[in-house]
Coordinates of C-alpha atoms in Angstrom, one line a residue:
M1 CA 49.7 19.9 -8.4
K2 CA 48.1 16.5 -8.9
L3 CA 46.7 14.7 -5.9
L4 CA 48.9 11.7 -6.7
T5 CA 51.9 13.9 -6.2
T6 CA 50.8 15.0 -2.8
N7 CA 50.5 11.4 -1.6
F8 CA 54.3 11.2 -1.7
L9 CA 55.2 14.6 -0.1
T10 CA 56.2 15.2 3.5
C11 CA 57.5 18.2 5.4
A12 CA 61.0 19.1 4.5
I13 CA 61.9 20.5 8.0
K14 CA 64.5 18.3 9.7
A15 CA 62.6 18.3 13.0
C16 CA 59.5 16.9 11.3
K17 CA 61.3 13.9 9.7
S18 CA 60.7 11.7 12.7
S19 CA 57.1 12.8 13.3
S20 CA 54.2 10.9 11.8
A21 CA 52.1 14.2 11.9
S22 CA 54.2 15.6 9.1
F23 CA 52.5 13.2 6.6
P24 CA 50.3 13.8 4.8
L25 CA 50.5 17.5 4.2
H26 CA 47.1 19.2 4.6
F27 CA 45.6 21.5 2.0
K28 CA 44.5 25.0 3.0
D29 CA 42.6 27.5 0.7
A30 CA 42.9 25.0 -2.1
V31 CA 41.5 25.9 -5.6
L32 CA 40.8 22.6 -7.4
E33 CA 41.1 22.1 -11.2
R34 CA 40.4 19.2 -13.4
T35 CA 42.5 18.3 -16.5
E36 CA 41.4 15.4 -18.6
I37 CA 44.0 12.8 -19.2
E38 CA 43.6 9.6 -21.2
F39 CA 42.7 6.6 -18.9
N40 CA 45.5 4.0 -18.7
P41 CA 44.3 1.0 -16.6
L42 CA 47.8 -0.6 -16.6
F43 CA 49.3 2.5 -15.1
M44 CA 46.6 2.7 -12.4
R45 CA 47.1 -1.0 -11.5
N46 CA 50.8 -0.4 -11.2
I47 CA 50.6 2.8 -9.1
L48 CA 48.0 1.7 -6.6
P49 CA 50.3 -0.4 -4.5
R50 CA 52.5 2.7 -4.0
V51 CA 49.6 4.9 -2.8
N52 CA 49.3 5.5 0.9
W53 CA 45.6 4.8 1.3
E54 CA 45.1 6.4 4.6
A55 CA 46.8 9.6 3.4
L56 CA 44.7 9.6 0.2
T57 CA 41.5 9.2 2.3
V58 CA 42.5 12.2 4.5
T59 CA 43.4 14.4 1.6
A60 CA 40.2 13.5 -0.4
T61 CA 38.1 14.2 2.7
E62 CA 39.7 17.6 3.3
L63 CA 39.0 18.6 -0.3
G64 CA 35.4 17.3 -0.2
L65 CA 36.2 14.4 -2.6
Q66 CA 35.7 11.5 -0.2
A67 CA 32.9 10.0 -2.4
M68 CA 35.6 9.2 -5.0
V69 CA 37.7 7.0 -2.7
P70 CA 36.6 3.4 -2.0
E71 CA 36.6 2.5 1.7
K72 CA 39.4 0.0 1.2
N73 CA 42.4 0.0 -1.1
P74 CA 41.4 -2.1 -4.1
E75 CA 44.9 -3.7 -4.0
Q76 CA 44.2 -5.1 -0.6
G77 CA 40.9 -6.8 -1.5
G78 CA 38.7 -3.7 -1.4
V79 CA 36.8 -3.7 -4.7
Q80 CA 37.9 -6.5 -7.0
K81 CA 36.5 -8.8 -9.6
E82 CA 37.8 -12.2 -10.5
D83 CA 40.1 -10.8 -13.2
G84 CA 41.4 -7.9 -11.0
I85 CA 40.3 -4.5 -9.9
D86 CA 36.9 -3.3 -11.1
E87 CA 37.5 -0.9 -14.0
D88 CA 34.9 1.6 -12.7
V89 CA 36.9 1.9 -9.5
L90 CA 40.1 2.4 -11.5
K91 CA 38.4 5.2 -13.6
N92 CA 37.3 7.0 -10.4
L93 CA 40.7 6.7 -8.9
H94 CA 42.2 7.9 -12.2
T95 CA 40.0 11.0 -12.1
L96 CA 40.9 11.6 -8.4
L97 CA 44.7 11.0 -8.6
L98 CA 45.6 12.1 -12.1
E99 CA 42.9 14.5 -13.4
T100 CA 42.3 16.4 -10.1
G101 CA 44.8 19.0 -9.1
V102 CA 45.3 22.0 -6.9
S103 CA 46.1 25.2 -8.9
E104 CA 46.4 27.6 -5.9
G105 CA 46.6 27.2 -2.2
K106 CA 48.9 25.9 0.5
L107 CA 50.1 22.6 1.9
V108 CA 50.4 22.7 5.7
C109 CA 52.5 20.4 7.9
G110 CA 50.5 18.8 10.7
N111 CA 53.5 18.8 12.9
C112 CA 55.1 22.2 12.7
G113 CA 52.4 24.2 10.8
F114 CA 54.8 25.4 8.1
E115 CA 52.9 26.4 4.9
Y116 CA 54.2 25.5 1.5
P117 CA 52.6 27.8 -1.1
I118 CA 51.1 26.4 -4.4
K119 CA 51.0 28.8 -7.3
E120 CA 49.8 27.8 -10.8
G121 CA 49.9 24.2 -9.7
V122 CA 53.5 24.2 -8.6
G123 CA 54.4 23.8 -4.9
N124 CA 57.3 25.8 -3.5
F125 CA 59.2 23.5 -1.1
L126 CA 62.2 25.8 -0.6
L127 CA 62.8 26.4 3.1
P128 CA 63.9 29.7 4.6
A129 CA 67.6 29.6 5.7
H130 CA 66.6 29.5 9.4
L131 CA 64.7 26.2 8.9
V132 CA 67.2 24.3 6.9

């Protein structure tokens, strides 16, 4: 499961929908993997406005990858050159968001504590009948 994907996930339990603690989901017992993907600066420039920077910072810190995240979102004037975002910053974010993934572990809701298992890089977001 790529870190970019986790930036868009929230707890599926109805009671958590109104709680800000249900986002971002927090990793537990995460096994990281890196898969090289061709760098596409245009894609990175287009996806950055959609990334929740605060959630990305929390996730990267929990996984020990905080050094890969600039202090400020480059889209909001963090690290820019005259012609746009610094390409080195884009490459670091590409590595973090697209090449770094979690192959095994759990995503845990900060509100209710429900754990969503991750096996072979795929998260299981099906809820038991009593939680639907």
